[in-house]
Amino acid sequence: MVKRRCFSLYDIEEYLKENGAEKVSEKAVLGFESELEETVRELLGNAQFYANYAGRKRLITNSDIVMALESDLKPESEHDQAPILGKVANAERRNPVRIRASRIRAARRI
């Protein structure tokens, strides 16, 4: 099975050149692509955690991504999630109506 590329190798090469690289090898582009994919995958996994906590299963919002970027924790299990919930509470203070409404909807589903 052939791996489908998430990012264009040409675009990655152009990005590296725009940011100071004079010459870029194919191996460097492939390495950068794999690191970029891993970073995006990890970020989206953390953002999905915040979206699920807010009662959304399919929609990841900008606030979920911002919280995932601010978070230095990687939730591996239920026990690791307690410190992250405090960050969600901080986000609630910034936009209380929207998050509380999603909690009410989530509570109704239970």
PDB file of C-alpha atoms in Angstrom:
ATOM      1  CA  MET A   1       0.000   0.000   0.000  1.00  0.00           C
ATOM      2  CA  VAL A   2       1.403   3.358  -1.041  1.00  0.00           C
ATOM      3  CA  LYS A   3       1.489   6.055   1.614  1.00  0.00           C
ATOM      4  CA  ARG A   4      -0.535   9.109   0.626  1.00  0.00           C
ATOM      5  CA  ARG A   5       1.339  12.348   1.177  1.00  0.00           C
ATOM      6  CA  CYS A   6      -0.281  14.955   3.392  1.00  0.00           C
ATOM      7  CA  PHE A   7       2.037  17.738   2.263  1.00  0.00           C
ATOM      8  CA  SER A   8       3.468  18.461  -1.169  1.00  0.00           C
ATOM      9  CA  LEU A   9       7.218  17.870  -1.288  1.00  0.00           C
ATOM     10  CA  TYR A  10       7.570  20.838  -3.634  1.00  0.00           C
ATOM     11  CA  ASP A  11       5.762  23.121  -1.169  1.00  0.00           C
ATOM     12  CA  ILE A  12       7.948  21.907   1.688  1.00  0.00           C
ATOM     13  CA  GLU A  13      11.081  22.550  -0.359  1.00  0.00           C
ATOM     14  CA  GLU A  14       9.867  26.051  -1.261  1.00  0.00           C
ATOM     15  CA  TYR A  15       9.025  26.735   2.389  1.00  0.00           C
ATOM     16  CA  LEU A  16      12.512  25.718   3.497  1.00  0.00           C
ATOM     17  CA  LYS A  17      14.097  27.902   0.810  1.00  0.00           C
ATOM     18  CA  GLU A  18      11.916  30.897   1.748  1.00  0.00           C
ATOM     19  CA  ASN A  19      13.151  30.537   5.306  1.00  0.00           C
ATOM     20  CA  GLY A  20      16.844  30.650   4.542  1.00  0.00           C
ATOM     21  CA  ALA A  21      17.940  27.347   3.029  1.00  0.00           C
ATOM     22  CA  GLU A  22      19.907  27.838  -0.184  1.00  0.00           C
ATOM     23  CA  LYS A  23      19.874  24.181  -1.200  1.00  0.00           C
ATOM     24  CA  VAL A  24      17.695  21.400   0.150  1.00  0.00           C
ATOM     25  CA  SER A  25      18.270  17.687  -0.391  1.00  0.00           C
ATOM     26  CA  GLU A  26      15.423  15.292  -1.050  1.00  0.00           C
ATOM     27  CA  LYS A  27      16.259  13.450   2.176  1.00  0.00           C
ATOM     28  CA  ALA A  28      15.930  16.707   4.140  1.00  0.00           C
ATOM     29  CA  VAL A  29      12.522  17.399   2.574  1.00  0.00           C
ATOM     30  CA  LEU A  30      11.321  13.880   3.415  1.00  0.00           C
ATOM     31  CA  GLY A  31      12.606  14.188   6.988  1.00  0.00           C
ATOM     32  CA  PHE A  32      10.928  17.560   7.418  1.00  0.00           C
ATOM     33  CA  GLU A  33       7.690  16.124   6.020  1.00  0.00           C
ATOM     34  CA  SER A  34       7.671  13.221   8.481  1.00  0.00           C
ATOM     35  CA  GLU A  35       8.355  15.552  11.435  1.00  0.00           C
ATOM     36  CA  LEU A  36       5.630  17.925  10.258  1.00  0.00           C
ATOM     37  CA  GLU A  37       3.114  15.089   9.917  1.00  0.00           C
ATOM     38  CA  GLU A  38       3.961  13.768  13.386  1.00  0.00           C
ATOM     39  CA  THR A  39       3.619  17.231  14.936  1.00  0.00           C
ATOM     40  CA  VAL A  40       0.258  17.843  13.254  1.00  0.00           C
ATOM     41  CA  ARG A  41      -0.995  14.372  14.236  1.00  0.00           C
ATOM     42  CA  GLU A  42      -0.045  14.960  17.888  1.00  0.00           C
ATOM     43  CA  LEU A  43      -1.583  18.445  17.916  1.00  0.00           C
ATOM     44  CA  LEU A  44      -4.843  17.202  16.432  1.00  0.00           C
ATOM     45  CA  GLY A  45      -4.962  14.320  18.912  1.00  0.00           C
ATOM     46  CA  ASN A  46      -4.715  16.770  21.805  1.00  0.00           C
ATOM     47  CA  ALA A  47      -7.248  19.112  20.166  1.00  0.00           C
ATOM     48  CA  GLN A  48      -9.628  16.170  19.746  1.00  0.00           C
ATOM     49  CA  PHE A  49      -9.357  15.512  23.488  1.00  0.00           C
ATOM     50  CA  TYR A  50     -10.477  19.089  24.231  1.00  0.00           C
ATOM     51  CA  ALA A  51     -13.284  18.859  21.665  1.00  0.00           C
ATOM     52  CA  ASN A  52     -14.535  15.614  23.241  1.00  0.00           C
ATOM     53  CA  TYR A  53     -14.379  17.189  26.683  1.00  0.00           C
ATOM     54  CA  ALA A  54     -16.505  20.079  25.394  1.00  0.00           C
ATOM     55  CA  GLY A  55     -19.075  17.599  24.117  1.00  0.00           C
ATOM     56  CA  ARG A  56     -18.130  17.772  20.449  1.00  0.00           C
ATOM     57  CA  LYS A  57     -17.255  14.530  18.712  1.00  0.00           C
ATOM     58  CA  ARG A  58     -16.782  15.725  15.146  1.00  0.00           C
ATOM     59  CA  LEU A  59     -15.884  19.425  15.330  1.00  0.00           C
ATOM     60  CA  ILE A  60     -12.479  20.728  16.402  1.00  0.00           C
ATOM     61  CA  THR A  61     -12.543  24.496  16.926  1.00  0.00           C
ATOM     62  CA  ASN A  62      -9.776  27.058  17.050  1.00  0.00           C
ATOM     63  CA  SER A  63     -10.010  27.166  20.856  1.00  0.00           C
ATOM     64  CA  ASP A  64      -9.324  23.405  20.984  1.00  0.00           C
ATOM     65  CA  ILE A  65      -6.183  23.891  18.907  1.00  0.00           C
ATOM     66  CA  VAL A  66      -5.077  26.871  21.019  1.00  0.00           C
ATOM     67  CA  MET A  67      -5.485  24.848  24.216  1.00  0.00           C
ATOM     68  CA  ALA A  68      -3.605  21.932  22.637  1.00  0.00           C
ATOM     69  CA  LEU A  69      -0.764  24.281  21.677  1.00  0.00           C
ATOM     70  CA  GLU A  70      -0.637  25.792  25.170  1.00  0.00           C
ATOM     71  CA  SER A  71      -0.726  22.366  26.789  1.00  0.00           C
ATOM     72  CA  ASP A  72       2.585  20.672  27.374  1.00  0.00           C
ATOM     73  CA  LEU A  73       0.832  17.532  28.609  1.00  0.00           C
ATOM     74  CA  LYS A  74       0.111  14.483  26.485  1.00  0.00           C
ATOM     75  CA  PRO A  75      -2.937  12.644  27.839  1.00  0.00           C
ATOM     76  CA  GLU A  76      -2.191   8.935  27.581  1.00  0.00           C
ATOM     77  CA  SER A  77      -4.813   7.646  29.990  1.00  0.00           C
ATOM     78  CA  GLU A  78      -7.717   8.798  32.142  1.00  0.00           C
ATOM     79  CA  HIS A  79      -5.338   9.400  35.067  1.00  0.00           C
ATOM     80  CA  ASP A  80      -3.236  11.849  33.060  1.00  0.00           C
ATOM     81  CA  GLN A  81      -6.209  14.051  32.157  1.00  0.00           C
ATOM     82  CA  ALA A  82      -6.825  15.745  35.514  1.00  0.00           C
ATOM     83  CA  PRO A  83      -4.261  18.581  35.042  1.00  0.00           C
ATOM     84  CA  ILE A  84      -5.615  19.266  31.562  1.00  0.00           C
ATOM     85  CA  LEU A  85      -9.134  19.783  32.860  1.00  0.00           C
ATOM     86  CA  GLY A  86      -7.869  22.814  34.770  1.00  0.00           C
ATOM     87  CA  LYS A  87      -6.824  24.387  31.468  1.00  0.00           C
ATOM     88  CA  VAL A  88     -10.314  23.766  30.117  1.00  0.00           C
ATOM     89  CA  ALA A  89     -11.709  25.567  33.160  1.00  0.00           C
ATOM     90  CA  ASN A  90      -9.448  28.542  32.368  1.00  0.00           C
ATOM     91  CA  ALA A  91     -10.812  28.607  28.827  1.00  0.00           C
ATOM     92  CA  GLU A  92     -14.297  28.558  30.321  1.00  0.00           C
ATOM     93  CA  ARG A  93     -13.578  31.851  32.044  1.00  0.00           C
ATOM     94  CA  ARG A  94     -12.655  33.372  28.672  1.00  0.00           C
ATOM     95  CA  ASN A  95     -15.825  32.200  26.908  1.00  0.00           C
ATOM     96  CA  PRO A  96     -18.200  30.884  29.585  1.00  0.00           C
ATOM     97  CA  VAL A  97     -21.469  30.867  27.658  1.00  0.00           C
ATOM     98  CA  ARG A  98     -20.305  28.737  24.750  1.00  0.00           C
ATOM     99  CA  ILE A  99     -18.488  26.132  26.812  1.00  0.00           C
ATOM    100  CA  ARG A 100     -21.208  25.852  29.448  1.00  0.00           C
ATOM    101  CA  ALA A 101     -23.815  25.375  26.720  1.00  0.00           C
ATOM    102  CA  SER A 102     -21.770  22.522  25.291  1.00  0.00           C
ATOM    103  CA  ARG A 103     -21.502  20.969  28.766  1.00  0.00           C
ATOM    104  CA  ILE A 104     -25.284  21.137  29.126  1.00  0.00           C
ATOM    105  CA  ARG A 105     -25.707  19.402  25.770  1.00  0.00           C
ATOM    106  CA  ALA A 106     -23.168  16.764  26.812  1.00  0.00           C
ATOM    107  CA  ALA A 107     -24.974  16.203  30.124  1.00  0.00           C
ATOM    108  CA  ARG A 108     -28.271  15.698  28.331  1.00  0.00           C
ATOM    109  CA  ARG A 109     -26.711  12.930  26.229  1.00  0.00           C
ATOM    110  CA  ILE A 110     -25.635  10.969  29.322  1.00  0.00           C
TER     111      ILE A 110
END
